[in-house]
CSV table of C-alpha atoms and ligand atoms in Angstrom, one decimal:
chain,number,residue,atom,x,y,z
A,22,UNK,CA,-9.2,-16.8,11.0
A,23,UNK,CA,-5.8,-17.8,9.1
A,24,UNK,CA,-4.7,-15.4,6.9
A,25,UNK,CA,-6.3,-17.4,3.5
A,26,UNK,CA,-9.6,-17.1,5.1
A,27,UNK,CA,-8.9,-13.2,6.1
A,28,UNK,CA,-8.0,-12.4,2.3
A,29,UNK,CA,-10.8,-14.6,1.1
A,30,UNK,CA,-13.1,-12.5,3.4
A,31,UNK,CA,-11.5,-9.2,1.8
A,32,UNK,CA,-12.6,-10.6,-1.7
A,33,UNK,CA,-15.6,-11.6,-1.3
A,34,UNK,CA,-16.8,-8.4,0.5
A,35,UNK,CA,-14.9,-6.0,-1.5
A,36,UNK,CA,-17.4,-3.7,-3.7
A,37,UNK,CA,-14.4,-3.3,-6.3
A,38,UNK,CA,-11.7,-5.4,-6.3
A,39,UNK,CA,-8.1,-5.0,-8.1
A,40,UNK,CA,-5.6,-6.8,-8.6
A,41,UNK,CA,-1.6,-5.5,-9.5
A,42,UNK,CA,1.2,-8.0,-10.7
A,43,UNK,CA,4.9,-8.2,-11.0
A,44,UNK,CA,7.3,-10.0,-12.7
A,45,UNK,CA,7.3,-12.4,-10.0
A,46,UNK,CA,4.2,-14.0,-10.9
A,47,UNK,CA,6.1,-15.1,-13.8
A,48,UNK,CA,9.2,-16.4,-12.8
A,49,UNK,CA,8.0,-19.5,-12.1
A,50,UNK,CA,7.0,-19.7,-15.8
A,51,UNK,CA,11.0,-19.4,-16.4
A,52,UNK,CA,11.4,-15.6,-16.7
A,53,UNK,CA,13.9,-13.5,-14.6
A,54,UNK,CA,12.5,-10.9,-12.5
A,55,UNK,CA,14.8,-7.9,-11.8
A,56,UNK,CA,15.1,-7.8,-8.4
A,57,UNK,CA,15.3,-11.6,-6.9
A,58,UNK,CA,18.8,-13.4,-6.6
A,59,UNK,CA,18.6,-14.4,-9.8
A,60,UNK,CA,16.8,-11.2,-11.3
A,61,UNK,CA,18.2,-9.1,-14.4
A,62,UNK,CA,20.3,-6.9,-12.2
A,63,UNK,CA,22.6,-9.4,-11.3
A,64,UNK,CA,23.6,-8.8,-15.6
A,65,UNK,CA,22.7,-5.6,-15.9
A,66,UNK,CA,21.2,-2.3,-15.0
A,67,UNK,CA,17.3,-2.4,-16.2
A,68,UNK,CA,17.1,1.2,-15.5
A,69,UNK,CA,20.4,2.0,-18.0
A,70,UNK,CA,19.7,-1.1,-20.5
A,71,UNK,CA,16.8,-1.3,-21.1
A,72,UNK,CA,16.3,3.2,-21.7
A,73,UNK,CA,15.4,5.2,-24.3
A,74,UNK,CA,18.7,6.6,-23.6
A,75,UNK,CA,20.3,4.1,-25.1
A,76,UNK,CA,17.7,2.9,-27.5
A,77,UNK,CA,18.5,5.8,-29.2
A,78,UNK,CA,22.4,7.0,-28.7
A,79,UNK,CA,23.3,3.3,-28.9
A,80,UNK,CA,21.1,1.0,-30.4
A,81,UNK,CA,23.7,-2.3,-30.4
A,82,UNK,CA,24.0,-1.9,-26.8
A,83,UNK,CA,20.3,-2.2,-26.5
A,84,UNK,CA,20.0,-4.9,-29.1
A,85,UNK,CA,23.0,-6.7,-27.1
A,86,UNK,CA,22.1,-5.7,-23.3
A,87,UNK,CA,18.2,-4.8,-22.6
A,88,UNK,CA,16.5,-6.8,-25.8
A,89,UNK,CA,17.5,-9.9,-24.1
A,90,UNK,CA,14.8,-9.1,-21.4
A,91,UNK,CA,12.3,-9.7,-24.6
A,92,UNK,CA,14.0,-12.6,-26.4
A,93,UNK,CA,14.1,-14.6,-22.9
A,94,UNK,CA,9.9,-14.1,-23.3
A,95,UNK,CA,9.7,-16.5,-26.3
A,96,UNK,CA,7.9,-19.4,-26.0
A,97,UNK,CA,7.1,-19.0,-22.1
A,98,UNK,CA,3.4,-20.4,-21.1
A,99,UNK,CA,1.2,-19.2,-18.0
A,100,UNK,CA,1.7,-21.1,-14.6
A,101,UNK,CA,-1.0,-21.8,-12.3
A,102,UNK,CA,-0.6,-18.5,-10.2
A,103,UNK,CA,-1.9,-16.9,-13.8
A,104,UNK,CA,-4.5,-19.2,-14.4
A,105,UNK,CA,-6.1,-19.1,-10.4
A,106,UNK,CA,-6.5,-14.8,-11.3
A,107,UNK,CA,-7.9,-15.2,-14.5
A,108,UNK,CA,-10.5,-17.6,-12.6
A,109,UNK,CA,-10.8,-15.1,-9.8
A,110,UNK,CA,-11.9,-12.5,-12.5
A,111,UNK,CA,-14.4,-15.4,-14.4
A,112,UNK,CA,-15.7,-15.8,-10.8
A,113,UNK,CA,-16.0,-12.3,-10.1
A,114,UNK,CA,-13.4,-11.3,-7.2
A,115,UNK,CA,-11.4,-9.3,-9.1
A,116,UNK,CA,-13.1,-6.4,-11.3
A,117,UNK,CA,-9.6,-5.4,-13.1
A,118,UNK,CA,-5.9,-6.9,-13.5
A,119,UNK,CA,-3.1,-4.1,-13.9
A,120,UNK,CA,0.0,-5.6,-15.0
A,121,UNK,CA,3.3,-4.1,-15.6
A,122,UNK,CA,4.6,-7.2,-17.0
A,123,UNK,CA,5.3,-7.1,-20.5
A,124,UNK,CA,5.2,-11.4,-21.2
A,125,UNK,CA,1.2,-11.6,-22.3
A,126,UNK,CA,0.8,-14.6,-19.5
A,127,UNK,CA,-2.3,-13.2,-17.7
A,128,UNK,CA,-4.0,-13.1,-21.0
A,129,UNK,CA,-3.1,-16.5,-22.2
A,130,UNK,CA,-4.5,-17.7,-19.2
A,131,UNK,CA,-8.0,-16.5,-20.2
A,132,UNK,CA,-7.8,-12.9,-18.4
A,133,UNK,CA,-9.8,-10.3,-19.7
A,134,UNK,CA,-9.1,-6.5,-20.5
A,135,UNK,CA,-5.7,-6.8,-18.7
A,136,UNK,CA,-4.2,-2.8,-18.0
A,137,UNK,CA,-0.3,-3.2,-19.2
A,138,UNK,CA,1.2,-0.2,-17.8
A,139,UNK,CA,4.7,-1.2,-19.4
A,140,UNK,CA,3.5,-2.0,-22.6
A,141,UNK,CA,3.6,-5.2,-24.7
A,142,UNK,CA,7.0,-7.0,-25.8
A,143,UNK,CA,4.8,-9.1,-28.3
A,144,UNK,CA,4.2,-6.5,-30.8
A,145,UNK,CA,6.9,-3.6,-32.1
A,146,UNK,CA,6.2,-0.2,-34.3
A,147,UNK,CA,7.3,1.8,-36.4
A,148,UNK,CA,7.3,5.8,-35.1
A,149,UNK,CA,6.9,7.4,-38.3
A,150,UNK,CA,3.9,5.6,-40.2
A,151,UNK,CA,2.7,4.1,-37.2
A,152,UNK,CA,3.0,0.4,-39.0
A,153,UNK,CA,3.0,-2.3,-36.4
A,154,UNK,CA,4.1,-6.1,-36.4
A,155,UNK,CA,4.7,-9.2,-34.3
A,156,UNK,CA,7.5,-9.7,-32.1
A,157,UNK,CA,8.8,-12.6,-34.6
A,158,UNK,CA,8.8,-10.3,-37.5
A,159,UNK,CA,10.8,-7.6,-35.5
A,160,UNK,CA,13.4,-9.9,-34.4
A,161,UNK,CA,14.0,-11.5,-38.0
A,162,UNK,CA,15.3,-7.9,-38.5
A,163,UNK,CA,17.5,-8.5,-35.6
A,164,UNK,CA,18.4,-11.5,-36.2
A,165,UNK,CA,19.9,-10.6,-39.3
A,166,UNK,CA,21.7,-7.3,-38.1
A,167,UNK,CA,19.4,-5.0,-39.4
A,168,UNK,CA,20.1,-2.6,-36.1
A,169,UNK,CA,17.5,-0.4,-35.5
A,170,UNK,CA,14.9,-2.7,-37.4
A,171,UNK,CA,14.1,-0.8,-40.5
A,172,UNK,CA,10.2,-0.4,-41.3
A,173,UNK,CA,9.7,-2.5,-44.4
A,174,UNK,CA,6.4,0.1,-45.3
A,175,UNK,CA,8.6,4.1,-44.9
A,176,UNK,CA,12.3,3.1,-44.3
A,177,UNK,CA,12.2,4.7,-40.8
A,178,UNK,CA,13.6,2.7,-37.6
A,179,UNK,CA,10.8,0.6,-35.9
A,180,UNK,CA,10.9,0.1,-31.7
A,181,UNK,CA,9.5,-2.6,-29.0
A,182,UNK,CA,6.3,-1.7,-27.8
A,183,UNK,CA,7.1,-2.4,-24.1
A,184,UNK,CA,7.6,0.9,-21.9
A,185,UNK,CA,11.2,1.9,-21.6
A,186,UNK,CA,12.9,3.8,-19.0
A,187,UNK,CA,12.5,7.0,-20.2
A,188,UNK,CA,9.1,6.6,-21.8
A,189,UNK,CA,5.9,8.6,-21.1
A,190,UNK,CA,3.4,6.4,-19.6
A,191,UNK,CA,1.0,4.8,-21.7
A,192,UNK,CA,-2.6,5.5,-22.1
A,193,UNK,CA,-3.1,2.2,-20.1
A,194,UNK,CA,-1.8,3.9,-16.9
A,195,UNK,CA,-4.1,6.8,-16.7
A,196,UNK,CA,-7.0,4.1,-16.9
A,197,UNK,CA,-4.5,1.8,-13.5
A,198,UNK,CA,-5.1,5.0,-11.9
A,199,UNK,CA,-9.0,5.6,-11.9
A,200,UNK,CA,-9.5,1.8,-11.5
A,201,UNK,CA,-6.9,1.7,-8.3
A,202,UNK,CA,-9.0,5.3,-7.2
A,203,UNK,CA,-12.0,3.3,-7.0
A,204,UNK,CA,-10.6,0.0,-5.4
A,205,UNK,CA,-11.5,-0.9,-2.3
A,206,UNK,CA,-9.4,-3.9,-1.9
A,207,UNK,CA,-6.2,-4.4,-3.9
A,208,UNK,CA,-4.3,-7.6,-4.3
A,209,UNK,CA,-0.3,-7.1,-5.2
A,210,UNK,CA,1.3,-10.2,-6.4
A,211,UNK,CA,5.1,-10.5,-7.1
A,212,UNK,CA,6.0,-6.9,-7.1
A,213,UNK,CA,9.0,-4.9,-5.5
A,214,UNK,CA,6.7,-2.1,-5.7
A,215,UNK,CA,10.0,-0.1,-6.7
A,216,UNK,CA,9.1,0.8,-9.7
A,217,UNK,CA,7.7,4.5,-10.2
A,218,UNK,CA,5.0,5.7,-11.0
A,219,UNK,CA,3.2,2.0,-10.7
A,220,UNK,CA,3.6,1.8,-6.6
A,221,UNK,CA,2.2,4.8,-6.0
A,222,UNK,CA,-1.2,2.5,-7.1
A,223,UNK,CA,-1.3,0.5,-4.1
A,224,UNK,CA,-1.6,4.0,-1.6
A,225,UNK,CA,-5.2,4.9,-3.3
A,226,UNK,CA,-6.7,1.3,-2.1
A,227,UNK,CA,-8.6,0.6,1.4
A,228,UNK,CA,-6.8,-2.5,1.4
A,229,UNK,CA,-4.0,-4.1,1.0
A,230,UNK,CA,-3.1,-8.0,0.1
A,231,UNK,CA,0.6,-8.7,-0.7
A,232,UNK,CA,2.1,-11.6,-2.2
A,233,UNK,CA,5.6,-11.6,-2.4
A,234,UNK,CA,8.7,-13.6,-1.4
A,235,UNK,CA,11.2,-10.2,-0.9
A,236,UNK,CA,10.2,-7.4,1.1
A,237,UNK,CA,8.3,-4.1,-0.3
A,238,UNK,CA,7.6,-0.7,0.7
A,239,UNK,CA,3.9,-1.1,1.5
A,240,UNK,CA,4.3,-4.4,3.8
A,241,UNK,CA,3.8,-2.3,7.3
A,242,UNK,CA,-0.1,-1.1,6.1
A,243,UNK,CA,-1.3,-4.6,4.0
A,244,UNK,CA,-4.1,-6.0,5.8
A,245,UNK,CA,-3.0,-9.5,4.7
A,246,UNK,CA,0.9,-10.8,3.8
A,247,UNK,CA,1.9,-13.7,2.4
A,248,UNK,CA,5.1,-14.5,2.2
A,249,UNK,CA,4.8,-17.8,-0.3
A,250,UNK,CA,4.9,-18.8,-3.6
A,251,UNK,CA,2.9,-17.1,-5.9
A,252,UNK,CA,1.2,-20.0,-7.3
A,253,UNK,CA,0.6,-21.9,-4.0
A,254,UNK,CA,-0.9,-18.5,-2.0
A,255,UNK,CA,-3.1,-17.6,-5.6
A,256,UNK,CA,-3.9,-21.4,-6.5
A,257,UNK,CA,-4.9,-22.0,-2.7
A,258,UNK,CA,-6.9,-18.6,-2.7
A,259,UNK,CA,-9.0,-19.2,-5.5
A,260,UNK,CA,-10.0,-22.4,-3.5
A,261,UNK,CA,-11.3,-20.6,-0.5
A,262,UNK,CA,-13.3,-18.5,-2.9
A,263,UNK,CA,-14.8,-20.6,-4.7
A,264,UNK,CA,-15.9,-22.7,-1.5
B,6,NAD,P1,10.9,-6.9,-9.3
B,6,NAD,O1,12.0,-7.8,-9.8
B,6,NAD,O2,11.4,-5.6,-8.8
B,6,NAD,O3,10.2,-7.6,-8.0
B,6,NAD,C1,9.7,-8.9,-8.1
B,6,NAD,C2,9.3,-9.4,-6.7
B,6,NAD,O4,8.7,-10.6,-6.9
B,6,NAD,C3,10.5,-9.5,-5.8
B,6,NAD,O5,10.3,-8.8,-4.6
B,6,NAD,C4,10.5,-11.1,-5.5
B,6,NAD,O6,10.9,-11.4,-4.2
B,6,NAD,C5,9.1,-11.5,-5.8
B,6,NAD,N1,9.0,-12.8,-6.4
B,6,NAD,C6,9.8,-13.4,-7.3
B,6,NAD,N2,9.4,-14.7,-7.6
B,6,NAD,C7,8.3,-14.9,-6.9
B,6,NAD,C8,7.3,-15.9,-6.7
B,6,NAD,N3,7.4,-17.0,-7.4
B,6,NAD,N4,6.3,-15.8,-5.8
B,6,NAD,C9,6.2,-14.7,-5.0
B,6,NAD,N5,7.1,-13.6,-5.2
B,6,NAD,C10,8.1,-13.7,-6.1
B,6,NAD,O7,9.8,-6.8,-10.3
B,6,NAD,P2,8.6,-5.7,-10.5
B,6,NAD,O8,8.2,-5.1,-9.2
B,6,NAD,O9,7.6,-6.2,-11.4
B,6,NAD,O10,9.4,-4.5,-11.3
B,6,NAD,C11,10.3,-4.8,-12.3
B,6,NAD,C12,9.9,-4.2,-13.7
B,6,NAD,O11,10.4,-5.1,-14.7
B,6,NAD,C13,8.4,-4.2,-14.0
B,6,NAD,O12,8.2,-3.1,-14.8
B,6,NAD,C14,8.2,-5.4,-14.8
B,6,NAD,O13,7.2,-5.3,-15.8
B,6,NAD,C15,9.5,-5.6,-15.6
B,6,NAD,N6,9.7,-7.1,-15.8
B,6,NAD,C16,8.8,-7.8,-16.4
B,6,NAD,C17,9.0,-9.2,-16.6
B,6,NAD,C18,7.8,-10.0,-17.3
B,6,NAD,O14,7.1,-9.4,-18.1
B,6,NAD,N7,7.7,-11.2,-16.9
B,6,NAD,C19,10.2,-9.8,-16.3
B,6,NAD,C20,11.2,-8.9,-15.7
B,6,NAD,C21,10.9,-7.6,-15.5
């Protein structure tokens, strides 16, 4: 059995299947991840950047440093590593997709009720009245040096909606962590798994498929590892599947 027909197997016989992602399923749709040679770290530190830390004590740092992370999302499209998931969870082999990618690709591939446990970069609000709008109208504000972006509706300073460091965990989360409870089979594509709390998820599954290019912390207990492409091991998977 070759290791496509062994995580085909898992899928097919799994009672509830899950599936995590990483920013690695998208850098072959042009986005940076933050941990691959040519990841975000080799510019900055994610972890001090992109904070509420310094969201708050020094807002043009942020709008110079960590906002580039959501400016470099603009105009990106879902690649076939996307689109094979969202037809794994038409077909049925995947009940839920957590993401903590904050680029909107899994849905504009046609998933469904995708979990973002880091939040959204397309939409921004404001924390006093609670009014919301698109990413383009939020960076108009930017654009035009209006640092924090002023809420046109109360005056008060409106944020991104993506997670920072620093953060509570959004409702989102709590629901990542019932679904991965119940999962019997969870597939990981393009994480580090570095990133607390988000890899604990992958210790409540029965088991484990990876697919990543780097190393991660959970590669000595996966039943199945692939080592490829994201798109070639998820396009190819979906194939066996469907078979
Ligand atoms: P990470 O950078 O820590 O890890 C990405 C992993 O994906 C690496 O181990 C790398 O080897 C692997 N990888 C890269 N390209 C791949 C490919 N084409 N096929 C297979 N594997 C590939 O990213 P993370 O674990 O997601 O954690 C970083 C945090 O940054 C997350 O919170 C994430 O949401 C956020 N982030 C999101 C985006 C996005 O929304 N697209 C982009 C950058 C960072």
């Amino acid at each position: 059995m070759d290791q496509f027909e062994k995580a085909a197997d898992l899928l097919k016989h799994a009672k509830y299947a899950v599936c995590l992602t990483g920013a690695g399923i998208s850098t072959e749709s042009g986005i940076p991840d933050f941990r691959s040679d040519r990841g975000y770290y080799n510019t900055f530190i994610p972890e001090d950047a992109l904070s509420v830390g310094v969201l708050e004590s020094d807002p043009q740092r942020f709008y110079k440093e960590g906002y580039t992370i959501l400016k470099d999302l603009e105009g990106k499209k879902p690649n076939p590593g996307h689109r094979a998931l969202a037809e794994m969870q038409k077909g049925g082999y995947l009940h839920e997709i957590i993401t903590q990618n904050i680029d909107d690709l899994h849905q504009q591939a046609g998933a469904k009720d995708v979990l973002q446990v880091h939040g959204d970069a397309s939409t921004a609000r404001c924390e006093r009245c609670d009014y919301r709008c698109d990413f383009d109208e939020f960076d108009r504000h930017v654009e035009e040096g209006d640092i924090p972006p002023t809420c046109p509706k109360c005056g008060h300073e409106m944020r991104t909606n993506v997670v920072l460091f620093g953060d509570a965990m959004p409702p989102a989360f709590d629901r990542a962590v019932r679904v991965a409870e119940k999962a019997d089979v969870m597939l990981v594509v393009g994480s580090s798994l570095q990133v607390m709390p988000v890899a604990y998820l992958p210790r409540m599954a029965e088991h484990l498929i990876i697919v990543n290019q780097g190393a991660t912390p959970y590669d000595h207990t996966a039943d199945v590892i692939f080592k490829g492409t994201a798109s070639d091991v998820l396009v190819e998977l979906e194939k066996r599947l469907s078979e």
